XYZ file of N, CA, C and O in Angstrom:
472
model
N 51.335 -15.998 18.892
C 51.729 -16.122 17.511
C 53.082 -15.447 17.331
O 53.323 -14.497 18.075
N 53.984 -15.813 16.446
C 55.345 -15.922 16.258
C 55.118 -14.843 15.163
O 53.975 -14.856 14.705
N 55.962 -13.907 14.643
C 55.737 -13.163 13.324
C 57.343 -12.833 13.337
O 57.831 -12.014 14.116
N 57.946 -13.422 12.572
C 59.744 -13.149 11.981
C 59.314 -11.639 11.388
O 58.337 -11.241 10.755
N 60.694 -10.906 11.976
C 60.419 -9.099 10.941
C 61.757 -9.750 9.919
O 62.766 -10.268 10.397
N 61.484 -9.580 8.406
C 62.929 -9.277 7.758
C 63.120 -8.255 7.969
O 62.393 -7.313 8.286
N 64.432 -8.398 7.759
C 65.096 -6.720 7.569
C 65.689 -6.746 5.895
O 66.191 -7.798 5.498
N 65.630 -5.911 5.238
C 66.137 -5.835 3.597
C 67.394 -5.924 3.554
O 68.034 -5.140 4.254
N 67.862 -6.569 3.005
C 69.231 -6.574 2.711
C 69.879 -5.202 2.005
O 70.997 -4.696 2.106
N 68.976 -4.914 1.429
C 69.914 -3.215 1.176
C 69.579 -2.175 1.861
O 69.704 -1.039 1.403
N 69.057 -2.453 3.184
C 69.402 -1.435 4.331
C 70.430 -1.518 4.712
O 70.574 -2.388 5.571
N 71.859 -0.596 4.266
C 72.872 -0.735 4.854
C 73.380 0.452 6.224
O 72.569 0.828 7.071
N 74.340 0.747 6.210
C 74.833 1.831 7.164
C 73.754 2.682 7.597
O 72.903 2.864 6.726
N 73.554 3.251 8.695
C 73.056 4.916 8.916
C 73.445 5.805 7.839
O 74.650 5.952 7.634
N 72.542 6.461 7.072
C 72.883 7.761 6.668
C 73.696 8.772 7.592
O 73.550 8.801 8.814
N 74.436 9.476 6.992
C 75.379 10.405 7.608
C 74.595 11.286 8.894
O 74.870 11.419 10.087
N 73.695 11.712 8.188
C 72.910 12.613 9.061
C 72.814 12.016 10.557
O 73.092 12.549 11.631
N 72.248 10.521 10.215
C 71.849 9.868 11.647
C 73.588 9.706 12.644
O 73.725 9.775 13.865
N 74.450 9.530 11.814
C 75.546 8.783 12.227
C 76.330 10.294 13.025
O 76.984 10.267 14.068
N 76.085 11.284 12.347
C 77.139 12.807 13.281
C 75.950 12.858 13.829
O 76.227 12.320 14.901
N 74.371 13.205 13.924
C 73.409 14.010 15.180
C 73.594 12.622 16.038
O 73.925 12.699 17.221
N 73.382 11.402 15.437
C 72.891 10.756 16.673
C 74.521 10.467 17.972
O 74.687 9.421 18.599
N 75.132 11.265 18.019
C 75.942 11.082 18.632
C 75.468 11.735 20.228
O 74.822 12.740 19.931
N 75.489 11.649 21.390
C 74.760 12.885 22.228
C 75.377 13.986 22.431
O 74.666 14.744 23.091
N 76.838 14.633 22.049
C 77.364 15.625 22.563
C 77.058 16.459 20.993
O 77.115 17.685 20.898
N 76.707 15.466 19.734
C 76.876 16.134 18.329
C 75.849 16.875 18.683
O 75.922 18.102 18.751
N 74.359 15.926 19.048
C 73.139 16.436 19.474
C 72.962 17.585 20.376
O 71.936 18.265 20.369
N 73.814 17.768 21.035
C 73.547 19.310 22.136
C 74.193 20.046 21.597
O 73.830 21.221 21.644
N 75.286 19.743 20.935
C 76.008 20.651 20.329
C 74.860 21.419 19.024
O 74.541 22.607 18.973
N 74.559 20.653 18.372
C 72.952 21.085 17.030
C 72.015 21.928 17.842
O 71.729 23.033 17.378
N 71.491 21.559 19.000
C 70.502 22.100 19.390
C 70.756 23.725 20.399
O 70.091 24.752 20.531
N 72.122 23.208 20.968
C 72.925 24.856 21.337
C 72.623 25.788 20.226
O 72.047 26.853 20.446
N 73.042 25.373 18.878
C 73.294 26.595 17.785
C 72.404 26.659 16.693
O 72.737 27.167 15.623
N 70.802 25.958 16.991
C 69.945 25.683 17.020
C 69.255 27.369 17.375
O 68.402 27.989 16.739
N 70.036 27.778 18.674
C 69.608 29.285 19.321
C 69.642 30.041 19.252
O 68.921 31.005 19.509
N 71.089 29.758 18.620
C 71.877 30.806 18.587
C 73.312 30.589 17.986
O 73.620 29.398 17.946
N 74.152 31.357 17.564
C 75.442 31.671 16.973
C 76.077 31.802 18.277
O 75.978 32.736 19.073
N 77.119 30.115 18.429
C 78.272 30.616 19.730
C 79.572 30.488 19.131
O 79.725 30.279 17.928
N 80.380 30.593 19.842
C 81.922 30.629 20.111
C 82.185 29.349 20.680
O 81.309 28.752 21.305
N 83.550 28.794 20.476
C 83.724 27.610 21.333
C 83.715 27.265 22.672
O 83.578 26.205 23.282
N 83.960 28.832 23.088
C 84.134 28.998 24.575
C 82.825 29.223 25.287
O 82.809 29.209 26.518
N 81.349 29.503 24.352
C 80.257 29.832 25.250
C 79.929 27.893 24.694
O 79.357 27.187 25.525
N 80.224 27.437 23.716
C 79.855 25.964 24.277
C 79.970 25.122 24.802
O 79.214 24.161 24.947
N 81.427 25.433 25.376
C 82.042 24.645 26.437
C 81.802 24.677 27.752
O 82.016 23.816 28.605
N 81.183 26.106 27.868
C 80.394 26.181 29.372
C 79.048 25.805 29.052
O 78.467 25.358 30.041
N 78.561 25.823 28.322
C 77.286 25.423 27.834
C 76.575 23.836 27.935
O 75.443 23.448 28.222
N 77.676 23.236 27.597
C 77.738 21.511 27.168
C 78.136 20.948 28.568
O 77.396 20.101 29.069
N 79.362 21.399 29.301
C 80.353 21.583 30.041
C 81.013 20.372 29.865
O 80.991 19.458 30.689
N 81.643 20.353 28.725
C 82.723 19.732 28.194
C 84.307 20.345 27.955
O 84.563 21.505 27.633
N 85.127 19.444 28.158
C 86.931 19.807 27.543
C 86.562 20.691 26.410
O 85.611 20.238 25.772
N 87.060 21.892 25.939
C 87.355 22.635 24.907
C 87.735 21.241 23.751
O 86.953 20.613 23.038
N 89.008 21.111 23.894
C 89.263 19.816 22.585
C 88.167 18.719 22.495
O 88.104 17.925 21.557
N 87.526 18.734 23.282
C 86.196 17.443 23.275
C 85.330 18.077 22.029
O 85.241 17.444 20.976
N 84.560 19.631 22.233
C 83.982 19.704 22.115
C 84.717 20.299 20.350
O 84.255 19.914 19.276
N 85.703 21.112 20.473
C 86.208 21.482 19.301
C 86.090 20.259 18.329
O 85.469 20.467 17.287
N 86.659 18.889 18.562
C 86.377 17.800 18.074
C 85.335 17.810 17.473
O 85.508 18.116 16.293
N 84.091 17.573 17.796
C 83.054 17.280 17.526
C 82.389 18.428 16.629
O 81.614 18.179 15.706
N 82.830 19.862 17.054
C 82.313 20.646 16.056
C 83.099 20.255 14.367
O 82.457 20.352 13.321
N 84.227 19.923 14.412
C 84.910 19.406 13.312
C 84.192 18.352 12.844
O 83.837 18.481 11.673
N 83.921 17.514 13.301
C 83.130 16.595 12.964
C 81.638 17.078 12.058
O 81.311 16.672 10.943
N 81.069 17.833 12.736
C 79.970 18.711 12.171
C 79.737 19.380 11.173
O 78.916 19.404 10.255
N 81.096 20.230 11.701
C 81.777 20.835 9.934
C 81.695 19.737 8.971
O 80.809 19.528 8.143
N 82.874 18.996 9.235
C 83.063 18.476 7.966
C 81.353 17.620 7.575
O 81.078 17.658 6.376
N 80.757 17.222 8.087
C 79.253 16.734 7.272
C 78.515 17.675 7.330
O 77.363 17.430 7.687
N 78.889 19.132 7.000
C 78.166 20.178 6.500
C 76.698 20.549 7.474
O 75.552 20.799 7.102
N 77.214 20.472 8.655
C 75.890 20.810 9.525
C 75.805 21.736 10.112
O 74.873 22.437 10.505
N 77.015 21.754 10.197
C 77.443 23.876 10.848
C 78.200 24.256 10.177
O 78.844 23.522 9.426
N 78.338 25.449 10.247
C 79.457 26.175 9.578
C 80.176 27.146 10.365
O 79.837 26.791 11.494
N 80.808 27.960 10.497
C 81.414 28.618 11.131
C 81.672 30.473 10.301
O 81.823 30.544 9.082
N 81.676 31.498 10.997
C 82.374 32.631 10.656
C 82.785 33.067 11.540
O 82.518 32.976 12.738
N 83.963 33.939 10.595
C 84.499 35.173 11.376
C 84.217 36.389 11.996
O 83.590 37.185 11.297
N 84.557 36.794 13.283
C 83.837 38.030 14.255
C 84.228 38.535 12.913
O 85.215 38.149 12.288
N 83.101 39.715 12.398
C 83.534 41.563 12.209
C 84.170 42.225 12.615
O 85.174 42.614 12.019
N 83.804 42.647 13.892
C 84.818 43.039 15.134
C 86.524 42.890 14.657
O 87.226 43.851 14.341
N 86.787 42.052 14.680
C 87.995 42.113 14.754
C 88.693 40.294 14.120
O 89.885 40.006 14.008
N 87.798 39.605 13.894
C 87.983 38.562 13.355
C 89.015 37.306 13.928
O 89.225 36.262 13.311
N 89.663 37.706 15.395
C 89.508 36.269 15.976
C 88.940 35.704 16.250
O 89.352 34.544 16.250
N 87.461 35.935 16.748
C 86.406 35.023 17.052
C 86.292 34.318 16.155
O 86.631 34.780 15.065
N 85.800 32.983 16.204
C 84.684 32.267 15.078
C 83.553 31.956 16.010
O 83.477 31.399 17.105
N 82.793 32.453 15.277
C 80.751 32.237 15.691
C 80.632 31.377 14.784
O 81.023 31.644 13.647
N 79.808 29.606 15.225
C 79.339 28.364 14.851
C 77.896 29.016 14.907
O 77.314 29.673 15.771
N 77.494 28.499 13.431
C 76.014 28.375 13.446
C 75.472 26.814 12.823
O 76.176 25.918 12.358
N 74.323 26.838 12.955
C 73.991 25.669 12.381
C 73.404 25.983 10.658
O 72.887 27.063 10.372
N 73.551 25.077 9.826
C 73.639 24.672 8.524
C 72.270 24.741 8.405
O 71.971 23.653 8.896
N 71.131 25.309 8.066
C 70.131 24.623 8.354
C 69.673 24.447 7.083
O 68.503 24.075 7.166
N 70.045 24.537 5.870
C 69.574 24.411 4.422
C 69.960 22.821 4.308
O 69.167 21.940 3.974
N 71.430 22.621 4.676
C 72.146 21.515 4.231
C 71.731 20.596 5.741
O 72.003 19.398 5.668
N 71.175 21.023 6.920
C 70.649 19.764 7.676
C 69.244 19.473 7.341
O 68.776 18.614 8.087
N 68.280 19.998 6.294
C 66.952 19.824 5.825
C 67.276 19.355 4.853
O 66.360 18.719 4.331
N 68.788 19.347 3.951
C 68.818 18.040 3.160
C 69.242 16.571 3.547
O 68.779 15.498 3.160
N 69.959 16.766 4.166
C 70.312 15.337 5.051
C 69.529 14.536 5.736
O 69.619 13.308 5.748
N 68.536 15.364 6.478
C 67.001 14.456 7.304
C 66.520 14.405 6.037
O 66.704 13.193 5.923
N 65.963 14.775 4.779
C 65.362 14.215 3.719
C 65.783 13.347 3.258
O 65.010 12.403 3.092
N 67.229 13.192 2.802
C 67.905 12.249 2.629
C 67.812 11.133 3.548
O 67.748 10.060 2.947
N 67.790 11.061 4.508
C 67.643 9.816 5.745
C 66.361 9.816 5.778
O 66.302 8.593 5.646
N 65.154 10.153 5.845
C 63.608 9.741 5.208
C 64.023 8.951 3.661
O 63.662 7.779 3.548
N 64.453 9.322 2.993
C 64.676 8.819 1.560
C 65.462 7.266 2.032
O 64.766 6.255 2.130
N 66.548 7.237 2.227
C 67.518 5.941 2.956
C 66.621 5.463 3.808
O 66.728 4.239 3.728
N 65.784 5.737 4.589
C 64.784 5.041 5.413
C 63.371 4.077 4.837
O 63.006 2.937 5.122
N 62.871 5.005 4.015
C 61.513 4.205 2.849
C 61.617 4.833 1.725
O 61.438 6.042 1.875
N 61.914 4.398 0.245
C 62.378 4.715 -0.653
C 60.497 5.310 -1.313
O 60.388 5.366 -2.538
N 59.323 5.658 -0.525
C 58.460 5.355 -0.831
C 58.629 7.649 -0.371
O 57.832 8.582 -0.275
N 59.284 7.568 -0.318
C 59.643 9.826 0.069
C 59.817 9.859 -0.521
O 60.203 11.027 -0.587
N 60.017 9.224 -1.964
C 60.952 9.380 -2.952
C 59.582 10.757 -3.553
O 59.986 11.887 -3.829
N 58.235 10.450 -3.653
C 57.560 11.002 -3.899
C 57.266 11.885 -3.522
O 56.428 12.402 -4.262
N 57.530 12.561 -2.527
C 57.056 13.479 -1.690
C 55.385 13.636 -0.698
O 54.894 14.605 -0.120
N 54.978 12.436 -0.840
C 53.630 12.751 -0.774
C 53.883 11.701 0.654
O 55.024 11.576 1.099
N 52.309 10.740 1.512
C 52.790 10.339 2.769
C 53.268 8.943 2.275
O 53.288 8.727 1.064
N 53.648 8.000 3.150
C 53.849 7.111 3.244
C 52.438 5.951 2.870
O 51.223 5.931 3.062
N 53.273 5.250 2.362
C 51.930 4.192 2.015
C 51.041 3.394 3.272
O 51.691 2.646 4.002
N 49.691 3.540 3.501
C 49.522 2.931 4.939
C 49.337 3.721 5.774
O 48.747 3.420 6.813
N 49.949 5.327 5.445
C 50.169 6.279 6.721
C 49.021 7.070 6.908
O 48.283 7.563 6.055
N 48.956 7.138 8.363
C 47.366 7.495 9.221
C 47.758 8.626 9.023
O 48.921 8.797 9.389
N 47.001 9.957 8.352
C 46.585 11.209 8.474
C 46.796 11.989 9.848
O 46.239 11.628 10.885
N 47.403 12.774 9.792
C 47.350 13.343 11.585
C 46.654 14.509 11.693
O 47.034 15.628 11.345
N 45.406 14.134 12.292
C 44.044 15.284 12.124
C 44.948 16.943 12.286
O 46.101 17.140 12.668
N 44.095 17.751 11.916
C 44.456 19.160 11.719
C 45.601 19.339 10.695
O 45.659 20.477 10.227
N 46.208 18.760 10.400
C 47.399 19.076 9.337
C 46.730 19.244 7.624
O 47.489 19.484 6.685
């Protein structure tokens, strides 16, 4: 048996969220500072990527509000990257929301199997 899927016509673009994590270097880069608070230089041995590769991509991050960055105490050339994690628990809500407009409620999905112990 044959079963056509539509797809909705106002499913458009990836939400932001999906479009900077789902990248794979955005993704190791999230889950590095995920650990911990680094420097560019412990992620570059970390990732083991070009410094400008990876600086790139933290810009990228920045700017869709998923990390942020501060200044050492110490002495304030460092910058220590952390991850955003208020503003990346709004963005995966937001992309549940852009995904089934049915989160809108907060409650499960319509149809959706219970996952024992929860």
């Amino acid at each position: 048996m044959y079963v056509a899927l539509v797809v909705s016509s106002s499913v458009s673009a990836p939400p932001s969220f999906v479009r900077l994590a789902g990248h794979p270097l955005r993704w190791r880069l999230l889950g590095e500072l995920a650990r911990s608070d680094r420097r560019v230089r412990e992620l570059v041995s970390l990732v083991g990527q070009p410094q400008s590769l990876v600086s790139y991509h933290l810009g990228r991050l920045r700017a869709g509000r998923l990390v942020a960055a501060r200044r050492s105490a110490f002495d304030a050339r460092d910058a220590y990257y952390h991850l955003d994690l208020a503003n990346c628990a709004d963005a995966l809500a937001a992309t549940g929301l852009a995904l089934h407009p049915g989160r809108r409620a907060g409650g499960p999905l319509p149809g959706a199997v219970p996952v024992h112990g929860q």
